[in-house]
PDB file of C-alpha atoms in Angstrom:
ATOM      1  CA  MET A   1      14.276  -5.513  13.210  1.00 72.00           C
ATOM      2  CA  ILE A   2      11.738  -8.310  13.590  1.00 82.00           C
ATOM      3  CA  PHE A   3      11.696  -7.867  17.355  1.00 93.00           C
ATOM      4  CA  ILE A   4      10.885  -4.183  16.873  1.00 92.00           C
ATOM      5  CA  GLN A   5       7.908  -5.116  14.689  1.00 92.00           C
ATOM      6  CA  ILE A   6       6.483  -7.767  17.023  1.00 95.00           C
ATOM      7  CA  ASN A   7       6.965  -5.518  20.056  1.00 95.00           C
ATOM      8  CA  GLU A   8       5.252  -2.613  18.287  1.00 94.00           C
ATOM      9  CA  GLN A   9       2.319  -4.884  17.502  1.00 95.00           C
ATOM     10  CA  LEU A  10       2.117  -6.081  21.108  1.00 97.00           C
ATOM     11  CA  LYS A  11       2.323  -2.480  22.382  1.00 97.00           C
ATOM     12  CA  SER A  12      -0.413  -1.486  19.956  1.00 96.00           C
ATOM     13  CA  LEU A  13      -2.621  -4.273  21.285  1.00 98.00           C
ATOM     14  CA  SER A  14      -1.794  -3.417  24.893  1.00 97.00           C
ATOM     15  CA  ASN A  15      -2.630   0.264  24.275  1.00 97.00           C
ATOM     16  CA  LEU A  16      -5.956  -0.778  22.773  1.00 98.00           C
ATOM     17  CA  LEU A  17      -6.777  -2.928  25.803  1.00 98.00           C
ATOM     18  CA  LEU A  18      -6.246   0.103  28.043  1.00 97.00           C
ATOM     19  CA  LEU A  19      -9.069   1.833  26.140  1.00 97.00           C
ATOM     20  CA  LEU A  20     -11.551  -1.030  26.431  1.00 97.00           C
ATOM     21  CA  ASN A  21     -13.751  -1.867  29.356  1.00 97.00           C
ATOM     22  CA  ASP A  22     -14.266  -5.491  30.418  1.00 97.00           C
ATOM     23  CA  LYS A  23     -17.598  -5.758  28.594  1.00 97.00           C
ATOM     24  CA  GLN A  24     -16.042  -4.607  25.310  1.00 98.00           C
ATOM     25  CA  TYR A  25     -13.072  -6.968  25.772  1.00 98.00           C
ATOM     26  CA  ASN A  26     -15.417  -9.929  26.219  1.00 98.00           C
ATOM     27  CA  GLN A  27     -18.181  -8.960  23.772  1.00 98.00           C
ATOM     28  CA  LYS A  28     -18.954 -11.669  21.223  1.00 97.00           C
ATOM     29  CA  ILE A  29     -18.631 -10.342  17.676  1.00 96.00           C
ATOM     30  CA  THR A  30     -21.130 -11.671  15.147  1.00 93.00           C
ATOM     31  CA  PHE A  31     -18.875 -11.100  12.122  1.00 89.00           C
ATOM     32  CA  LEU A  32     -16.067 -13.030  13.828  1.00 93.00           C
ATOM     33  CA  GLY A  33     -18.069 -16.164  14.541  1.00 94.00           C
ATOM     34  CA  ASP A  34     -18.909 -14.937  18.043  1.00 96.00           C
ATOM     35  CA  ALA A  35     -15.235 -14.596  18.981  1.00 97.00           C
ATOM     36  CA  SER A  36     -14.268 -11.679  21.223  1.00 98.00           C
ATOM     37  CA  ILE A  37     -11.324  -9.300  21.278  1.00 98.00           C
ATOM     38  CA  GLY A  38     -10.273 -11.313  24.328  1.00 98.00           C
ATOM     39  CA  SER A  39     -10.239 -14.569  22.365  1.00 98.00           C
ATOM     40  CA  HIS A  40      -8.125 -13.044  19.592  1.00 98.00           C
ATOM     41  CA  THR A  41      -5.772 -11.558  22.185  1.00 98.00           C
ATOM     42  CA  ARG A  42      -5.434 -14.956  23.873  1.00 98.00           C
ATOM     43  CA  HIS A  43      -4.672 -16.602  20.541  1.00 98.00           C
ATOM     44  CA  ILE A  44      -1.942 -14.056  19.697  1.00 98.00           C
ATOM     45  CA  ILE A  45      -0.304 -14.491  23.096  1.00 98.00           C
ATOM     46  CA  GLU A  46      -0.506 -18.278  23.088  1.00 98.00           C
ATOM     47  CA  LEU A  47       1.144 -18.748  19.704  1.00 98.00           C
ATOM     48  CA  LEU A  48       3.896 -16.298  20.528  1.00 97.00           C
ATOM     49  CA  LYS A  49       4.381 -18.039  23.869  1.00 97.00           C
ATOM     50  CA  CYS A  50       4.792 -21.365  22.021  1.00 97.00           C
ATOM     51  CA  ALA A  51       7.673 -19.921  20.013  1.00 98.00           C
ATOM     52  CA  ALA A  52       9.298 -18.264  23.026  1.00 96.00           C
ATOM     53  CA  ASP A  53       8.908 -21.320  25.276  1.00 96.00           C
ATOM     54  CA  GLY A  54      10.113 -23.567  22.466  1.00 97.00           C
ATOM     55  CA  TYR A  55      13.386 -21.667  22.400  1.00 97.00           C
ATOM     56  CA  ASN A  56      14.587 -23.487  25.516  1.00 94.00           C
ATOM     57  CA  THR A  57      13.470 -26.945  24.411  1.00 96.00           C
ATOM     58  CA  GLY A  58      14.411 -26.525  20.753  1.00 97.00           C
ATOM     59  CA  THR A  59      10.880 -27.500  19.686  1.00 97.00           C
ATOM     60  CA  VAL A  60       7.958 -25.238  18.804  1.00 97.00           C
ATOM     61  CA  ASP A  61       4.571 -26.896  19.195  1.00 96.00           C
ATOM     62  CA  TYR A  62       1.584 -24.768  18.200  1.00 97.00           C
ATOM     63  CA  LEU A  63      -0.691 -27.803  17.915  1.00 94.00           C
ATOM     64  CA  ASN A  64      -0.624 -28.893  21.549  1.00 93.00           C
ATOM     65  CA  ARG A  65      -0.558 -25.473  23.160  1.00 94.00           C
ATOM     66  CA  VAL A  66      -2.217 -24.701  26.475  1.00 91.00           C
ATOM     67  CA  ARG A  67      -5.313 -22.581  26.004  1.00 94.00           C
ATOM     68  CA  ASP A  68      -5.457 -20.184  28.935  1.00 96.00           C
ATOM     69  CA  LEU A  69      -9.009 -18.846  29.191  1.00 97.00           C
ATOM     70  CA  ALA A  70      -7.922 -16.384  31.905  1.00 98.00           C
ATOM     71  CA  ILE A  71      -6.171 -14.394  29.141  1.00 98.00           C
ATOM     72  CA  GLU A  72      -9.375 -14.394  27.115  1.00 97.00           C
ATOM     73  CA  LYS A  73     -11.640 -13.309  29.976  1.00 98.00           C
ATOM     74  CA  ASP A  74      -9.407 -11.029  32.072  1.00 98.00           C
ATOM     75  CA  LYS A  75      -7.935  -7.960  30.405  1.00 97.00           C
ATOM     76  CA  ALA A  76      -5.403  -7.463  33.222  1.00 97.00           C
ATOM     77  CA  VAL A  77      -4.035 -10.992  32.762  1.00 98.00           C
ATOM     78  CA  ALA A  78      -3.759 -10.378  29.016  1.00 98.00           C
ATOM     79  CA  MET A  79      -1.884  -7.114  29.535  1.00 98.00           C
ATOM     80  CA  GLN A  80       0.529  -8.773  31.966  1.00 98.00           C
ATOM     81  CA  GLN A  81       1.160 -11.568  29.456  1.00 98.00           C
ATOM     82  CA  LEU A  82       1.722  -9.063  26.634  1.00 98.00           C
ATOM     83  CA  SER A  83       4.310  -7.281  28.761  1.00 97.00           C
ATOM     84  CA  CYS A  84       6.090 -10.581  29.491  1.00 96.00           C
ATOM     85  CA  MET A  85       6.069 -11.571  25.833  1.00 96.00           C
ATOM     86  CA  MET A  86       7.712  -8.290  24.795  1.00 95.00           C
ATOM     87  CA  LYS A  87      10.728  -9.245  26.898  1.00 95.00           C
ATOM     88  CA  GLN A  88      10.689 -13.010  26.445  1.00 95.00           C
ATOM     89  CA  VAL A  89      10.718 -13.070  22.638  1.00 96.00           C
ATOM     90  CA  ILE A  90      14.077 -11.344  22.268  1.00 96.00           C
ATOM     91  CA  GLN A  91      16.524 -14.213  21.745  1.00 96.00           C
ATOM     92  CA  SER A  92      19.310 -15.026  19.318  1.00 96.00           C
ATOM     93  CA  ASP A  93      18.528 -17.157  16.303  1.00 97.00           C
ATOM     94  CA  LYS A  94      18.947 -20.920  16.353  1.00 97.00           C
ATOM     95  CA  GLN A  95      17.720 -23.982  14.506  1.00 98.00           C
ATOM     96  CA  MET A  96      14.634 -25.632  15.989  1.00 98.00           C
ATOM     97  CA  ASN A  97      12.035 -28.273  15.278  1.00 97.00           C
ATOM     98  CA  LEU A  98       8.434 -27.381  14.514  1.00 97.00           C
ATOM     99  CA  VAL A  99       5.784 -29.972  15.411  1.00 95.00           C
ATOM    100  CA  ILE A 100       3.480 -30.678  12.473  1.00 92.00           C
ATOM    101  CA  GLU A 101       0.323 -32.690  12.049  1.00 85.00           C
ATOM    102  CA  SER A 102       1.310 -35.904  10.391  1.00 75.00           C
ATOM    103  CA  CYS A 103      -0.748 -38.320   8.367  1.00 66.00           C
ATOM    104  CA  GLU A 104      -0.929 -41.881   9.603  1.00 66.00           C
ATOM    105  CA  GLU A 105       1.150 -43.056   6.630  1.00 65.00           C
ATOM    106  CA  SER A 106       3.873 -40.482   7.313  1.00 64.00           C
ATOM    107  CA  ALA A 107       6.360 -40.803  10.128  1.00 69.00           C
ATOM    108  CA  VAL A 108       7.358 -37.127   9.859  1.00 67.00           C
ATOM    109  CA  LYS A 109       6.370 -35.307  13.018  1.00 89.00           C
ATOM    110  CA  TYR A 110       8.710 -32.303  12.749  1.00 91.00           C
ATOM    111  CA  VAL A 111      10.100 -29.915  10.191  1.00 94.00           C
ATOM    112  CA  THR A 112      13.225 -27.839  10.646  1.00 97.00           C
ATOM    113  CA  THR A 113      12.761 -24.154  11.339  1.00 98.00           C
ATOM    114  CA  THR A 114      14.606 -21.350  13.071  1.00 98.00           C
ATOM    115  CA  TYR A 115      13.638 -19.151  15.966  1.00 98.00           C
ATOM    116  CA  PHE A 116      13.715 -16.028  13.792  1.00 98.00           C
ATOM    117  CA  ARG A 117      11.447 -17.708  11.233  1.00 98.00           C
ATOM    118  CA  GLU A 118       8.923 -18.446  13.964  1.00 98.00           C
ATOM    119  CA  ILE A 119       9.048 -14.834  15.159  1.00 97.00           C
ATOM    120  CA  VAL A 120       8.441 -13.675  11.565  1.00 96.00           C
ATOM    121  CA  TYR A 121       5.485 -16.066  11.389  1.00 97.00           C
ATOM    122  CA  ASN A 122       4.131 -14.716  14.681  1.00 97.00           C
ATOM    123  CA  ALA A 123       4.508 -11.109  13.514  1.00 96.00           C
ATOM    124  CA  GLU A 124       2.426 -11.870  10.412  1.00 95.00           C
ATOM    125  CA  HIS A 125      -0.033 -13.907  12.473  1.00 97.00           C
ATOM    126  CA  THR A 126      -0.412 -11.030  14.953  1.00 97.00           C
ATOM    127  CA  ILE A 127      -1.097  -8.508  12.172  1.00 96.00           C
ATOM    128  CA  HIS A 128      -3.826 -10.811  10.862  1.00 96.00           C
ATOM    129  CA  HIS A 129      -5.507 -10.990  14.274  1.00 97.00           C
ATOM    130  CA  LEU A 130      -5.155  -7.252  14.865  1.00 97.00           C
ATOM    131  CA  ALA A 131      -7.048  -6.781  11.598  1.00 96.00           C
ATOM    132  CA  LEU A 132      -9.779  -9.069  12.919  1.00 97.00           C
ATOM    133  CA  ILE A 133      -9.844  -7.102  16.179  1.00 97.00           C
ATOM    134  CA  LYS A 134     -10.345  -3.971  14.059  1.00 96.00           C
ATOM    135  CA  VAL A 135     -13.446  -5.638  12.583  1.00 95.00           C
ATOM    136  CA  ALA A 136     -14.688  -6.147  16.149  1.00 96.00           C
ATOM    137  CA  LEU A 137     -14.081  -2.486  16.957  1.00 97.00           C
ATOM    138  CA  ARG A 138     -16.052  -1.464  13.884  1.00 94.00           C
ATOM    139  CA  GLU A 139     -18.958  -3.704  14.860  1.00 94.00           C
ATOM    140  CA  MET A 140     -18.930  -2.053  18.304  1.00 96.00           C
ATOM    141  CA  LYS A 141     -18.724   1.357  16.594  1.00 96.00           C
ATOM    142  CA  LEU A 142     -15.496   2.196  18.442  1.00 96.00           C
ATOM    143  CA  GLU A 143     -13.206   4.510  16.464  1.00 94.00           C
ATOM    144  CA  ILE A 144     -10.238   4.174  18.817  1.00 94.00           C
ATOM    145  CA  VAL A 145      -7.416   2.861  16.609  1.00 94.00           C
ATOM    146  CA  GLY A 146      -5.559   4.352  13.673  1.00 90.00           C
ATOM    147  CA  ASP A 147      -6.072   3.362  10.049  1.00 88.00           C
ATOM    148  CA  ASP A 148      -2.886   1.282  10.048  1.00 89.00           C
ATOM    149  CA  PHE A 149      -3.912  -0.859  13.048  1.00 91.00           C
ATOM    150  CA  GLY A 150      -3.778  -4.454  11.822  1.00 91.00           C
ATOM    151  CA  MET A 151      -2.213  -3.488   8.512  1.00 89.00           C
ATOM    152  CA  ALA A 152       0.888  -5.256   7.199  1.00 86.00           C
ATOM    153  CA  TYR A 153       4.054  -3.149   7.186  1.00 83.00           C
ATOM    154  CA  SER A 154       4.523  -3.822   3.476  1.00 85.00           C
ATOM    155  CA  THR A 155       1.031  -2.444   2.814  1.00 88.00           C
ATOM    156  CA  ILE A 156       1.708   0.661   4.902  1.00 82.00           C
ATOM    157  CA  LYS A 157       4.939   1.297   2.962  1.00 86.00           C
ATOM    158  CA  TYR A 158       3.162   0.706  -0.344  1.00 87.00           C
ATOM    159  CA  LEU A 159       0.395   3.183   0.501  1.00 83.00           C
ATOM    160  CA  VAL A 160       2.951   5.814   1.532  1.00 85.00           C
ATOM    161  CA  THR A 161       4.774   5.326  -1.772  1.00 86.00           C
ATOM    162  CA  GLN A 162       1.488   5.616  -3.688  1.00 86.00           C
ATOM    163  CA  ARG A 163       0.619   8.868  -1.904  1.00 84.00           C
ATOM    164  CA  GLU A 164       4.086  10.281  -2.624  1.00 85.00           C
ATOM    165  CA  THR A 165       3.881   9.479  -6.351  1.00 87.00           C
ATOM    166  CA  GLN A 166       0.422  11.080  -6.596  1.00 86.00           C
ATOM    167  CA  ASN A 167       1.702  14.366  -5.127  1.00 76.00           C
TER     168      ASN A 167
END
């Protein structure tokens, strides 16, 4: 189920990118601290890539990730990466280590996690950034996504239930 959700989110983002021109993809958005849709797309891809790449090593490291500015600047590169991620994320569950920032007085550098837990985290993280991308679209006055773009699945279900009880 979680792979369906993350893939739907990535498809939703990919479909949006098809509708944007390069200028819109790279436009700095005042209400997002001058971040662009491209920078949010890069961030989504990079964190998901950390989880997927970490599957083979047994260690997920979000802190020391490679920041690939080609994803941020080039919509075609981003779309290719999104397509790869949709396939790469589908793995069986296993126990893994998650790199954490440690204080100088603490020797702990990892916490135990699972691959599925990291995919759940990435699904929630992606929804959050899709919501921020929706803010960018509003600033650009682009009405090209549905109301539920960037909305948590639990919120969508709740709103459906509320509408049903009001009828």
